XYZ file of N, CA and C in Angstrom:
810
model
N 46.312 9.419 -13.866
C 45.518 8.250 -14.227
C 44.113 8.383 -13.652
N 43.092 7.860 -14.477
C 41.786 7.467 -13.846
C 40.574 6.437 -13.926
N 39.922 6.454 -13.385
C 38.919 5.439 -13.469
C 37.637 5.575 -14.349
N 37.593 4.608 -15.271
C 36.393 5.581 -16.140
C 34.431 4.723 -15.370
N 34.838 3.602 -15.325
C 33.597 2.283 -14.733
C 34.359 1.495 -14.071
N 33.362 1.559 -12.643
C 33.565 0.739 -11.817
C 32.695 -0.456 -11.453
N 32.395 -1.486 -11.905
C 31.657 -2.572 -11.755
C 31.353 -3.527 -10.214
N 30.221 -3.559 -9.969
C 29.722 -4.152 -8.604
C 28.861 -5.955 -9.582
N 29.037 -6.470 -9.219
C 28.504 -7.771 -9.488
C 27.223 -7.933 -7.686
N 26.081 -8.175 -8.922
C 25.219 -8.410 -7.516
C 24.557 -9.884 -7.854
N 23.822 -9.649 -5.967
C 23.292 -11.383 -6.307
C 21.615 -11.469 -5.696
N 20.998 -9.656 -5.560
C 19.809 -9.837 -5.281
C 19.838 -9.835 -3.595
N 20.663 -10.044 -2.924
C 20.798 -10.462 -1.515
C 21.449 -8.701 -0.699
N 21.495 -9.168 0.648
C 21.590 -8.450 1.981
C 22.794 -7.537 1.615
N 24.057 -7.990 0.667
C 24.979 -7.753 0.763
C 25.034 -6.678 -0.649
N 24.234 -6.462 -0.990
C 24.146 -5.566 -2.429
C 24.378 -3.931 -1.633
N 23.115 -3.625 -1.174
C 23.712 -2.236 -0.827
C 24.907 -1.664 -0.195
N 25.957 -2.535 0.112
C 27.179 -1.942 1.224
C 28.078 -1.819 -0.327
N 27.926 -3.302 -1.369
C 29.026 -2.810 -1.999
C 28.758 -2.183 -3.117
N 27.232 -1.523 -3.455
C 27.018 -0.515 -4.392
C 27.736 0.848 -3.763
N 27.048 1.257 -2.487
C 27.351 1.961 -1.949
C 29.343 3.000 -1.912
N 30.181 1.144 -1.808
C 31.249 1.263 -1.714
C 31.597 1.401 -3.568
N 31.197 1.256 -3.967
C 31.661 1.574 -6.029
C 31.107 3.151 -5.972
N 30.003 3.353 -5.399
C 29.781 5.068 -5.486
C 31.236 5.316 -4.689
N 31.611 5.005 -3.914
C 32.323 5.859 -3.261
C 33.692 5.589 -3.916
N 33.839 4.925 -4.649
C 35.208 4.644 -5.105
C 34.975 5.537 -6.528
N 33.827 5.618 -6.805
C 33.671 6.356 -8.717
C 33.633 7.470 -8.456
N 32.683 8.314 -7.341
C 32.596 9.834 -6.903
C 34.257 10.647 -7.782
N 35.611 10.321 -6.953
C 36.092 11.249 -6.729
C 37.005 11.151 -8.597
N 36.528 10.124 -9.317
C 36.760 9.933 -10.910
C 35.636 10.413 -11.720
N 34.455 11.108 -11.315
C 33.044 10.767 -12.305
C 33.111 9.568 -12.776
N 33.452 8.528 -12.260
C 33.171 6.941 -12.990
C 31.798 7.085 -13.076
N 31.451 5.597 -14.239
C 30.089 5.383 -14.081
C 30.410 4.135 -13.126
N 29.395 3.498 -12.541
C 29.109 2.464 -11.347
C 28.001 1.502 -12.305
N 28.178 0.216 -12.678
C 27.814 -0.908 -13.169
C 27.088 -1.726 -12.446
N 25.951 -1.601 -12.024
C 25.967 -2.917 -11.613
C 25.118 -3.728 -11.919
N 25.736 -5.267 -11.614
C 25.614 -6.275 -12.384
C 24.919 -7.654 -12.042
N 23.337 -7.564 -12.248
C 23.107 -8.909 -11.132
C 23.594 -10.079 -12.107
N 23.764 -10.616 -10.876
C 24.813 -12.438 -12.057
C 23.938 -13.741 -10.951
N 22.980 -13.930 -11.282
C 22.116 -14.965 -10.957
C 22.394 -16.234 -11.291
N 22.170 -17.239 -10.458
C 22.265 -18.449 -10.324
C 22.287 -19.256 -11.913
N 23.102 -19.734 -12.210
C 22.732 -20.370 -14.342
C 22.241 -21.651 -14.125
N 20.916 -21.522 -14.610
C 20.214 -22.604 -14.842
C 20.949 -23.823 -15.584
N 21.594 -23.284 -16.590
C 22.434 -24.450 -17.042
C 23.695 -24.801 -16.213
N 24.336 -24.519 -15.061
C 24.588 -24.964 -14.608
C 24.232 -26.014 -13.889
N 23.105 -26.109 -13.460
C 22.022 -26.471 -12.707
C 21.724 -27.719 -13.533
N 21.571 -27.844 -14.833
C 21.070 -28.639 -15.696
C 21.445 -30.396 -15.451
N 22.736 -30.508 -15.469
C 23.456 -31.310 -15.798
C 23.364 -32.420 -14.369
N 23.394 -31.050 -13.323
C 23.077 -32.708 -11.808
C 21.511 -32.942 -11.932
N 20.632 -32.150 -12.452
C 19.591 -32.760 -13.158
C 19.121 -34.203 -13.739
N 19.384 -34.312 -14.388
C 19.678 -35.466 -15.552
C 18.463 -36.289 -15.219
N 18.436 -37.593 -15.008
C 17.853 -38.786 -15.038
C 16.427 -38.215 -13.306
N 17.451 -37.433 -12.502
C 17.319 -38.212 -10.947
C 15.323 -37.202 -11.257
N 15.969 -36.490 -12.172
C 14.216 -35.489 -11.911
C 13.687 -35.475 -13.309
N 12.203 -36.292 -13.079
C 11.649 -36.516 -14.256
C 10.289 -35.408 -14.617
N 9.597 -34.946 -15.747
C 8.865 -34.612 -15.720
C 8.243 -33.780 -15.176
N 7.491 -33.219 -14.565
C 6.923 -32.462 -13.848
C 7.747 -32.242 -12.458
N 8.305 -33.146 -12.315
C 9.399 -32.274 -10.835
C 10.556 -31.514 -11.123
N 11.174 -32.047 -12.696
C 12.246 -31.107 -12.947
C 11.331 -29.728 -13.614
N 10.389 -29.645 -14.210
C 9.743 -28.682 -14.106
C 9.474 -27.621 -13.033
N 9.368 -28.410 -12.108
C 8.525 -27.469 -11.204
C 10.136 -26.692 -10.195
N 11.233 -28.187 -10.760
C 12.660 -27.434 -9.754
C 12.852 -25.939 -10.994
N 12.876 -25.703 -11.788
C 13.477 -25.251 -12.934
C 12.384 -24.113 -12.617
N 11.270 -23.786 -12.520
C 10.456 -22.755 -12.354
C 10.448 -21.975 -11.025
N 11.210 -22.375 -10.356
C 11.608 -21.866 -9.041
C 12.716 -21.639 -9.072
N 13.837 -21.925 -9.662
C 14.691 -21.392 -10.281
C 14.881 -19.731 -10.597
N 13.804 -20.064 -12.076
C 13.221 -18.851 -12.345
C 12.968 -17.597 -11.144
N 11.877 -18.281 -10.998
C 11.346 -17.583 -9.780
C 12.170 -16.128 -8.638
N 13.112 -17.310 -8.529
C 14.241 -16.761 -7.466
C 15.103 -15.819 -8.293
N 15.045 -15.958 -9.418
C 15.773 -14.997 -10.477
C 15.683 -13.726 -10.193
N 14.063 -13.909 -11.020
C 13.502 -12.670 -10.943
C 13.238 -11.837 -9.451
N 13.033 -12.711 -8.176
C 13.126 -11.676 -6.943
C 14.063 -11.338 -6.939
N 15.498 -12.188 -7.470
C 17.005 -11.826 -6.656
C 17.270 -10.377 -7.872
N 16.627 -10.140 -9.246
C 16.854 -9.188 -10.230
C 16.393 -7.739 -9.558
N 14.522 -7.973 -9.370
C 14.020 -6.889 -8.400
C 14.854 -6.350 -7.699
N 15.459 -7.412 -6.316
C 15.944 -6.526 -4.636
C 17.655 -5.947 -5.844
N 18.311 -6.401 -6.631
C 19.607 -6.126 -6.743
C 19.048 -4.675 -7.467
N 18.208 -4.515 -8.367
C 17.267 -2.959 -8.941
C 17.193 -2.010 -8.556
N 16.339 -2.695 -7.058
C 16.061 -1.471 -6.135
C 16.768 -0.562 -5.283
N 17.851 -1.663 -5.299
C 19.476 -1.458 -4.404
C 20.225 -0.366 -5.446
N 19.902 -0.812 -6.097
C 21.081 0.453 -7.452
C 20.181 1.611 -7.218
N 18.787 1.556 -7.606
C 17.909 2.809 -7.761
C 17.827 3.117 -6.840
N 18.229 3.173 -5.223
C 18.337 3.913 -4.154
C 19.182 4.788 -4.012
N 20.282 4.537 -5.040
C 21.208 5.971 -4.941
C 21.228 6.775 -5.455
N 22.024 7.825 -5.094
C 21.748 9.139 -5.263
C 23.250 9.444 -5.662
N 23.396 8.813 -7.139
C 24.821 9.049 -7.766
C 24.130 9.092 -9.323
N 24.679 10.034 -10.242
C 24.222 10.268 -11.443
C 24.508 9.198 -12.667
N 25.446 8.668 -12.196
C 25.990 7.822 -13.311
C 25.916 6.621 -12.725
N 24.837 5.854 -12.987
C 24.381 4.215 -13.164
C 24.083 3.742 -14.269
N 24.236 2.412 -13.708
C 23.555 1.307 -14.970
C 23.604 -0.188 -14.879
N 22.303 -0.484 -14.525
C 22.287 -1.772 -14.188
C 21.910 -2.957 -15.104
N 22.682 -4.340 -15.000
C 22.616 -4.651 -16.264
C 22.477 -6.013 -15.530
N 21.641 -7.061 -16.465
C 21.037 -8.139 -16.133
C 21.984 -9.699 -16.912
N 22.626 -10.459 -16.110
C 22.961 -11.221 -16.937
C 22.122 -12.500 -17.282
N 22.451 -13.207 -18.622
C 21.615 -13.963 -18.525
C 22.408 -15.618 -18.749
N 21.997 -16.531 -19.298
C 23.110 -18.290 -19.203
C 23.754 -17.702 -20.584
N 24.988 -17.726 -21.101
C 25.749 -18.389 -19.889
C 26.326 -17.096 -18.822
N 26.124 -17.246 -17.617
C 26.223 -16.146 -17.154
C 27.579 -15.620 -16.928
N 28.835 -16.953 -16.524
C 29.888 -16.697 -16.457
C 31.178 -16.035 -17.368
N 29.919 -16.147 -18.838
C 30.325 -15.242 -19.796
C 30.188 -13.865 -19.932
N 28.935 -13.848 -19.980
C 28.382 -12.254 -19.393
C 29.415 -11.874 -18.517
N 29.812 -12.309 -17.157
C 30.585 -11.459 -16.514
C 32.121 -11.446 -16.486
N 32.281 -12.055 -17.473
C 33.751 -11.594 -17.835
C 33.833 -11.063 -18.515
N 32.566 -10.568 -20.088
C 32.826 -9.639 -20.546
C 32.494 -8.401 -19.988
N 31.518 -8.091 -19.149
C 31.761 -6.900 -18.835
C 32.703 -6.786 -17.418
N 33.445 -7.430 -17.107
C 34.641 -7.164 -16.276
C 35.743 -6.888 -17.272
N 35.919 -7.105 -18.248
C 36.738 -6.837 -19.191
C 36.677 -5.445 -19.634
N 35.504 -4.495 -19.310
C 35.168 -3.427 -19.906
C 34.808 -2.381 -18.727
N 35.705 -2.965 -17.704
C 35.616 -2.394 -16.487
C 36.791 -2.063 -15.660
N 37.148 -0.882 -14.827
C 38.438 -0.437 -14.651
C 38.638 -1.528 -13.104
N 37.823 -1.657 -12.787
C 38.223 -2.728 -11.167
C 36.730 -2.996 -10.944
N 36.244 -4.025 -10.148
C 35.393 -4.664 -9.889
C 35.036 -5.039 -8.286
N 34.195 -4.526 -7.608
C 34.493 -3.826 -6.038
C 33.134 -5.370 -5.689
N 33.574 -5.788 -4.532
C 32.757 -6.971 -3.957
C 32.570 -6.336 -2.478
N 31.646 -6.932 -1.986
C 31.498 -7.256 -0.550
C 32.772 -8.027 0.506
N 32.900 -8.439 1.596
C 33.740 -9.054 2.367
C 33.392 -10.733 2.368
N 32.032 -10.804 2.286
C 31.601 -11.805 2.356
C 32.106 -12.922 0.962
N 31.685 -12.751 -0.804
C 32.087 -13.717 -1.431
C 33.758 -13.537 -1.448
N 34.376 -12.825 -0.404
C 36.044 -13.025 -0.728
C 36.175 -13.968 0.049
N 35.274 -14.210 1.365
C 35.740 -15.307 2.389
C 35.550 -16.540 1.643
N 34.560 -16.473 0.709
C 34.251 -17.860 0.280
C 32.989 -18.417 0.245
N 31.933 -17.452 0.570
C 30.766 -17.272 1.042
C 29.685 -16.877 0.574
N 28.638 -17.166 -0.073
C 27.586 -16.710 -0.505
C 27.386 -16.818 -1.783
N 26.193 -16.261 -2.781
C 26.302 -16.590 -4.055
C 26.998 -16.363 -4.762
N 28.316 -15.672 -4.452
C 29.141 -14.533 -5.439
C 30.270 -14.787 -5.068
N 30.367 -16.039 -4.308
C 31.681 -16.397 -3.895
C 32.673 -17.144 -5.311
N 31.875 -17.327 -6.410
C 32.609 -18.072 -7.539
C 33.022 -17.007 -8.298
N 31.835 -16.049 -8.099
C 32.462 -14.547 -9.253
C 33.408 -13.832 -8.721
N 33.481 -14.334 -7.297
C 35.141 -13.173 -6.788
C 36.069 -14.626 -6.986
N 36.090 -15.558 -7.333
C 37.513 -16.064 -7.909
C 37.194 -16.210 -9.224
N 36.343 -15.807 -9.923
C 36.676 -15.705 -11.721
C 37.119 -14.198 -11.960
N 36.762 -13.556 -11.161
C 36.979 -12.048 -11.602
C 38.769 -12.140 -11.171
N 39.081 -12.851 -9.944
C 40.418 -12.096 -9.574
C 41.620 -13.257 -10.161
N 41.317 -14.590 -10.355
C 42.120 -15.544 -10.639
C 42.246 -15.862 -12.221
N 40.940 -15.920 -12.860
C 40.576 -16.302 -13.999
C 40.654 -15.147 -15.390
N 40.049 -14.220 -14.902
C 40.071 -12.585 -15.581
C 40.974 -11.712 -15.575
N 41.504 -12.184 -13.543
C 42.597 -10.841 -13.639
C 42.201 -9.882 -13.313
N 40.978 -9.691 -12.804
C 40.646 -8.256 -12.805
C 40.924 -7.716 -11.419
N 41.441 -6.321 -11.402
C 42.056 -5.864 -9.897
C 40.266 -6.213 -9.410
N 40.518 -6.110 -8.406
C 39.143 -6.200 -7.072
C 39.542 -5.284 -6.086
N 38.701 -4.941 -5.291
C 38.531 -4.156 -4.121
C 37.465 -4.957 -3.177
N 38.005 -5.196 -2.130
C 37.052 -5.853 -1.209
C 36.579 -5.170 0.038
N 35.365 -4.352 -0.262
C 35.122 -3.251 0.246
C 34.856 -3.920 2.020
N 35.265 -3.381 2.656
C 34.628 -3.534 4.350
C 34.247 -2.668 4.800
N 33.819 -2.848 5.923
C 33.434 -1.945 6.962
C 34.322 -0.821 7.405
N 34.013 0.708 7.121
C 35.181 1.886 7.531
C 35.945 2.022 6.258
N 35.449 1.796 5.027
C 36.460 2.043 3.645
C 36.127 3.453 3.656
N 37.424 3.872 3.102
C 37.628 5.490 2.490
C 38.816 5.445 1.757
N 38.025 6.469 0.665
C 38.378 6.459 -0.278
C 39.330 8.104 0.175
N 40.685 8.527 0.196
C 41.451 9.746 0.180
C 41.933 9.458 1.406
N 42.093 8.681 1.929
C 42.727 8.101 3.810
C 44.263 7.760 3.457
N 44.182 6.752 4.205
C 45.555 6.184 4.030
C 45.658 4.857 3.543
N 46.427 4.579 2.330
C 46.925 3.345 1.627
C 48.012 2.701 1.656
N 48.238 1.314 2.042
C 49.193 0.707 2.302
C 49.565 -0.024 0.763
N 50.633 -0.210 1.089
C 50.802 -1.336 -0.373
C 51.808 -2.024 0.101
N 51.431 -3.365 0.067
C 52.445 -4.525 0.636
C 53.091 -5.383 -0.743
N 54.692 -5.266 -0.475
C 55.255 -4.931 -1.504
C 56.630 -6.553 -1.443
N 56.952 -7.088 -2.098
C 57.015 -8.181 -2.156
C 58.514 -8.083 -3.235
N 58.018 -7.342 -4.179
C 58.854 -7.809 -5.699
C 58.698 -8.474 -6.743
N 57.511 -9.413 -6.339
C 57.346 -10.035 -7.488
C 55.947 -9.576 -8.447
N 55.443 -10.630 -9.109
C 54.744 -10.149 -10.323
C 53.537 -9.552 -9.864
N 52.901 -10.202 -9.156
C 52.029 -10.269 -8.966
C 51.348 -9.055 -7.785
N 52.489 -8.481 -7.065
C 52.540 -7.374 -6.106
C 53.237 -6.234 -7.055
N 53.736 -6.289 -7.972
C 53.765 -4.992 -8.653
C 52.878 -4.769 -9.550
N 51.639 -5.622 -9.991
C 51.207 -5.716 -11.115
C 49.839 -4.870 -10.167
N 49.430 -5.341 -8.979
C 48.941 -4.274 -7.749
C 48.825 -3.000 -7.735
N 50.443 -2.922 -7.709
C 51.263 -1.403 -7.305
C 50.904 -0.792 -8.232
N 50.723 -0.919 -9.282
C 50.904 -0.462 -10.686
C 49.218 -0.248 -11.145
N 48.450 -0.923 -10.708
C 47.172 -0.761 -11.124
C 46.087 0.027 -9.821
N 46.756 0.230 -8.930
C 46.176 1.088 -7.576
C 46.961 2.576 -8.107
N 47.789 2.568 -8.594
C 47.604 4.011 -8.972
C 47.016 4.949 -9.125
N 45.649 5.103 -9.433
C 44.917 6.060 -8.971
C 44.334 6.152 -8.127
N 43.910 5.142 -6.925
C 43.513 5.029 -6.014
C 44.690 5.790 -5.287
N 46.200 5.180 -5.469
C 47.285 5.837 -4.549
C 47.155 7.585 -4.756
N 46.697 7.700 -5.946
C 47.212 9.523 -6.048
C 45.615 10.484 -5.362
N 44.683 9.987 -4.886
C 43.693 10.289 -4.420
C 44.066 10.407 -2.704
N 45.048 9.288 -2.214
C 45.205 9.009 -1.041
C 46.032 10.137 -0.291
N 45.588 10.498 1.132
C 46.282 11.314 1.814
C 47.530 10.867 2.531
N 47.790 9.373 2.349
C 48.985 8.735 2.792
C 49.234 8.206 2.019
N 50.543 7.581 1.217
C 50.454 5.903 1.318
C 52.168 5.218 1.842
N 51.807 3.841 2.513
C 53.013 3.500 2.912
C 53.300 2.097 2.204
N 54.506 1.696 1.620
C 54.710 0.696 1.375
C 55.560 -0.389 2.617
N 54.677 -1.457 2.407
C 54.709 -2.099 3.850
C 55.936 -3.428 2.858
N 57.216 -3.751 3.781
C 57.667 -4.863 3.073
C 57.950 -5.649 4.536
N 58.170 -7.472 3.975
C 58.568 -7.910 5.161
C 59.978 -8.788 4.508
N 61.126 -8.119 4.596
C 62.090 -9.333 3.112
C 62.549 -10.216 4.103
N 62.582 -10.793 4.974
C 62.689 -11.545 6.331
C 61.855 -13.051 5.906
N 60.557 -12.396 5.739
C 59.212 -12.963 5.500
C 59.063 -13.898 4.087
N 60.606 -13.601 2.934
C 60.054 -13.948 1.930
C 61.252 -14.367 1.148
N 60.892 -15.051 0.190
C 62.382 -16.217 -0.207
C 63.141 -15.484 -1.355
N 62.142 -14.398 -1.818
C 62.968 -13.441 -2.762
C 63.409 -12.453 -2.204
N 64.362 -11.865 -2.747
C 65.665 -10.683 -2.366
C 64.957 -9.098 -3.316
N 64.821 -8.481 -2.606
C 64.155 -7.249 -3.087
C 64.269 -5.868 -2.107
N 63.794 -4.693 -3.148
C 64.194 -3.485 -2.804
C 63.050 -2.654 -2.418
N 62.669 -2.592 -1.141
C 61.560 -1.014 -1.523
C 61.349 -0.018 -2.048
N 62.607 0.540 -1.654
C 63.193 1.704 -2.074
C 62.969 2.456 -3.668
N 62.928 0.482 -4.682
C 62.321 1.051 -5.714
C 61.336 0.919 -6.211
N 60.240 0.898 -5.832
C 58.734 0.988 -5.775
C 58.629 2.464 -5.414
N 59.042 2.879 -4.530
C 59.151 4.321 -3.832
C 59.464 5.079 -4.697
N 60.723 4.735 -5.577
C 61.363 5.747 -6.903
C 59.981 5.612 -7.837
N 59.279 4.370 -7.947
C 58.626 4.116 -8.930
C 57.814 5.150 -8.829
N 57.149 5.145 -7.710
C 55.708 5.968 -7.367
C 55.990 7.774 -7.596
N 57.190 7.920 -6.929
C 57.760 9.520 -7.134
C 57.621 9.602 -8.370
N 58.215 9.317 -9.017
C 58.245 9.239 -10.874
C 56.872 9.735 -11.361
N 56.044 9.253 -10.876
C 54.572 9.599 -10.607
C 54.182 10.501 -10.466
N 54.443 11.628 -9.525
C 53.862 12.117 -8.692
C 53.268 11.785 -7.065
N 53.625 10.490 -6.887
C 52.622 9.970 -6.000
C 54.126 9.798 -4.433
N 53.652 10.093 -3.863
C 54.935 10.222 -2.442
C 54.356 9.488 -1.611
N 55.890 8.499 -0.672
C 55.357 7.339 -0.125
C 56.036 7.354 0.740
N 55.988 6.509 1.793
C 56.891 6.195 2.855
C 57.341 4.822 3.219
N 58.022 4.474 3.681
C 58.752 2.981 3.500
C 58.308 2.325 4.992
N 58.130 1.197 5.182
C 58.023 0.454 6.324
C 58.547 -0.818 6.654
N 59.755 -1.304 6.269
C 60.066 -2.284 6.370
C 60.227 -2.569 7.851
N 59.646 -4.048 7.773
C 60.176 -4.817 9.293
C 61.199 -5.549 9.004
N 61.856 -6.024 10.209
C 62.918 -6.673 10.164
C 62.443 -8.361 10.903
N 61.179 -7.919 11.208
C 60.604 -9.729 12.064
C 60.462 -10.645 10.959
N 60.676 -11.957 11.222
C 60.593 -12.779 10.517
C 59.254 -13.787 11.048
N 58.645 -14.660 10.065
C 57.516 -15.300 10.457
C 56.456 -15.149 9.307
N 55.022 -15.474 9.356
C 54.356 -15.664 8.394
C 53.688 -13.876 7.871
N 54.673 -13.808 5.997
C 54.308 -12.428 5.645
C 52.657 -11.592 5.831
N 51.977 -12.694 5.666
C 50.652 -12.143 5.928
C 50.297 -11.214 7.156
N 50.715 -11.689 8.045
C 49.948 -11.670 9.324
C 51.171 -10.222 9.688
N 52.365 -10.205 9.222
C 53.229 -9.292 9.680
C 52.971 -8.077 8.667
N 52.268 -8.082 7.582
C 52.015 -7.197 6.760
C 50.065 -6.602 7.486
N 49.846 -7.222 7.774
C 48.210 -7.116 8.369
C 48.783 -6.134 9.878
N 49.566 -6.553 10.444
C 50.003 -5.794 11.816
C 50.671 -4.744 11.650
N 51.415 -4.425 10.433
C 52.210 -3.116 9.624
C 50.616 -2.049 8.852
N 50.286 -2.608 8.575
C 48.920 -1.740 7.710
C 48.104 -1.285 9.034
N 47.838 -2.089 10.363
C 47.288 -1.867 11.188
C 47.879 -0.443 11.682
N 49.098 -0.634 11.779
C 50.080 0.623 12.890
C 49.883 1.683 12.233
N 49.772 1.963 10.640
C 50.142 2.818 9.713
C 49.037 3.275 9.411
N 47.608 2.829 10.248
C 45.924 3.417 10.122
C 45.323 2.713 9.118
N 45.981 1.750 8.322
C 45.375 2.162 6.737
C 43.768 1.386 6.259
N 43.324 2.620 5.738
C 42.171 2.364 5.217
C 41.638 1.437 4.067
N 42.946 0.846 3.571
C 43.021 0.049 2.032
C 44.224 -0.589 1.948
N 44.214 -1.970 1.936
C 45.455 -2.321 1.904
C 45.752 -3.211 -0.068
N 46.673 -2.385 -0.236
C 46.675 -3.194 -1.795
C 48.154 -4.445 -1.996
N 47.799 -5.398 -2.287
C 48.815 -6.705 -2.389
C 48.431 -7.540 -3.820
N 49.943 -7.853 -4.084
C 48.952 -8.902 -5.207
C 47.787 -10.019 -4.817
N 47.533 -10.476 -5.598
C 47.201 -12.257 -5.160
C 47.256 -13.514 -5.770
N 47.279 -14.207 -5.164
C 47.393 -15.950 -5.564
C 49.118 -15.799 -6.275
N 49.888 -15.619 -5.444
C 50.824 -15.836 -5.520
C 51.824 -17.412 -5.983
N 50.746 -18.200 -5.573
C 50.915 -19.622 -5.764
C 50.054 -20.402 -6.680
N 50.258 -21.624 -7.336
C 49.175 -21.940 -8.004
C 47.990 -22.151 -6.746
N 46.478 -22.286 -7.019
C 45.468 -21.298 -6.600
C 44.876 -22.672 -5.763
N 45.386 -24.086 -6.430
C 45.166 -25.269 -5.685
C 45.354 -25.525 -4.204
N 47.158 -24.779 -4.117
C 48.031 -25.093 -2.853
C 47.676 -24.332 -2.241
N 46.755 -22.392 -2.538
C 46.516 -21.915 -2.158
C 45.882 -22.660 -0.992
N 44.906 -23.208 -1.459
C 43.340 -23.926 -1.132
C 44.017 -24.676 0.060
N 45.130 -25.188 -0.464
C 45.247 -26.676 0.542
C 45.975 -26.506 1.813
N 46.819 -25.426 1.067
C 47.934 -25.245 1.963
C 47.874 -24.038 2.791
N 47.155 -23.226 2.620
C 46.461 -21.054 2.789
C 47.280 -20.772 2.370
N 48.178 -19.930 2.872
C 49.122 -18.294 1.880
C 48.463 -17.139 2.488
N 49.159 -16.025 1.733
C 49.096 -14.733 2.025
C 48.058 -14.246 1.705
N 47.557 -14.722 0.524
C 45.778 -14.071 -0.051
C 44.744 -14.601 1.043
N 44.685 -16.157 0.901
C 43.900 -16.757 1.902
C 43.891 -15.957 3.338
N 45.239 -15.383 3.876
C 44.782 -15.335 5.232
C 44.357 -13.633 5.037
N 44.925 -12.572 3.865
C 44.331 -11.469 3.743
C 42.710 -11.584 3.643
N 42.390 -12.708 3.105
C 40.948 -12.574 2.568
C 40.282 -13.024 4.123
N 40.721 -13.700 4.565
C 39.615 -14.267 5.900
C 39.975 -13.241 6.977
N 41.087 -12.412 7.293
C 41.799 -11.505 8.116
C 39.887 -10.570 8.280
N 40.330 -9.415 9.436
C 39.457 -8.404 9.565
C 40.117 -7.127 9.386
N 41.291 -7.166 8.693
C 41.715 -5.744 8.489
C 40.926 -4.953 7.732
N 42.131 -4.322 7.158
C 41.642 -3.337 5.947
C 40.845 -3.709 4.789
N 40.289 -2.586 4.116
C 39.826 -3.394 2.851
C 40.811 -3.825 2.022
N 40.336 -4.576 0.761
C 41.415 -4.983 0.395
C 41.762 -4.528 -1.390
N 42.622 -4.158 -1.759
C 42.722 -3.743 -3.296
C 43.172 -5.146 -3.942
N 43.180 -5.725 -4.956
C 43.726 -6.869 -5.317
C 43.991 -6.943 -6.714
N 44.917 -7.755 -7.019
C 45.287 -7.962 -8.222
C 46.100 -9.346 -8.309
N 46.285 -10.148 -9.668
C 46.653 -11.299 -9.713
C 47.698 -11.441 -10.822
């Protein structure tokens, strides 16, 4: 299996060069091409708390600064792509409605690699990492600090849909990897499941794994974050939003505390 485009969504800001950087390094060892994508603030979003409260020349002058900020945040996300020194780019500008724009070209994209920051919840791009991973579906990679790409890969393994649908789409990431371990916690979790065949799955493959089940019981997140820890790993892949995405919110879960955690990076799928 391989990767043909790997898509970076930018926002003009601080956080553009780590995760261009990290899509070169994930496309290198595929010749992918690397996308990236500034997705700027939508004016028509903007429009509507508008309304009455700004008349005339002040909603003018909010709306031209708007602009404004566009076009710097278009420039710095430009200059960030054209600093590398990878053959296959292409940077592409979205425009209103923007949230359209970037689902179609996430649709036309093999995974979609973010920063650490909009997974916490944080920054301008914090809405495009839950349309890309909740809304679209699209696997993600949440590149951090110390990612490598041919290290060691964990895959935290569950049974259900949403963690094989993971397993199944990290596949080429897994067959690049110089490890990978499947991390389970069935202690941890209200369904009854097998490692063992994820393991057959992956052999079938080509791809050779090693098993890690714990036997502790307590919250799966945090016991799957301390299993990926022991096992080195450079990438940890899990489904996500296992729950509807509300209770997520209200209640945390396993994505929530992967996403705010400081482990590994993170592979994702929904």
């Amino acid at each position: 299996m391989s990767w043909a485009r790997i898509m970076a969504p930018l926002s003009g800001g601080q956080g553009d060069p780590a995760a261009l950087a990290a899509a070169v390094m994930l496309a290198e060892p595929f010749g992918a091409e690397v996308a990236g994508v500034y997705t700027p603030a939508d004016v028509a979003d903007v429009m509507p708390w508008m309304g009455e409260v700004f008349l005339g020349g002040v909603q003018t002058t909010a709306l031209e600064s708007l602009k404004e900020a566009a076009q710097a945040g278009e420039k710095n996300a430009r200059r960030a792509l054209e600093s590398l020194s990878y053959a296959k780019l292409q940077f592409i500008t979205l425009s209103t409605p923007v949230w359209a724009g970037l689902s179609a070209e996430s649709r036309l994209s093999d995974i979609v690699v973010f920063g650490p920051e909009p997974a916490r919840g944080r920054g301008p791009l914090a809405e495009a990492f839950q349309q890309m991973v909740a809304d679209e579906q699209r696997p993600v990679l949440v590149a951090r600090e110390g990612l490598k790409i041919g290290g060691v890969a964990a895959v935290a393994w569950d049974g259900g849909k949403e963690a094989s649908r993971a397993a199944r789409l990290a596949l080429p990431l897994l067959e690049k990897a110089s490890r990978v371990v499947i991390l389970a916690a069935p202690k941890a979790s209200a369904r009854s499941f097998d490692p063992a065949r994820l393991q057959a799955y992956y052999a079938a493959r080509g791809v050779q794994s090693e098993l890690d089940v714990t036997r502790e019981t307590g919250d799966a997140a945090q016991l799957l974050l301390k299993a990926a820890q022991a096992a080195g790993a450079d990438i940890l892949v899990s489904g996500a939003f296992g729950h509807p995405r509300l209770q997520e919110f209200i209640f945390g879960g396993t994505t929530r505390t992967l996403l705010n955690s400081d482990g590994p990076s993170l592979f994702l799928s929904h």
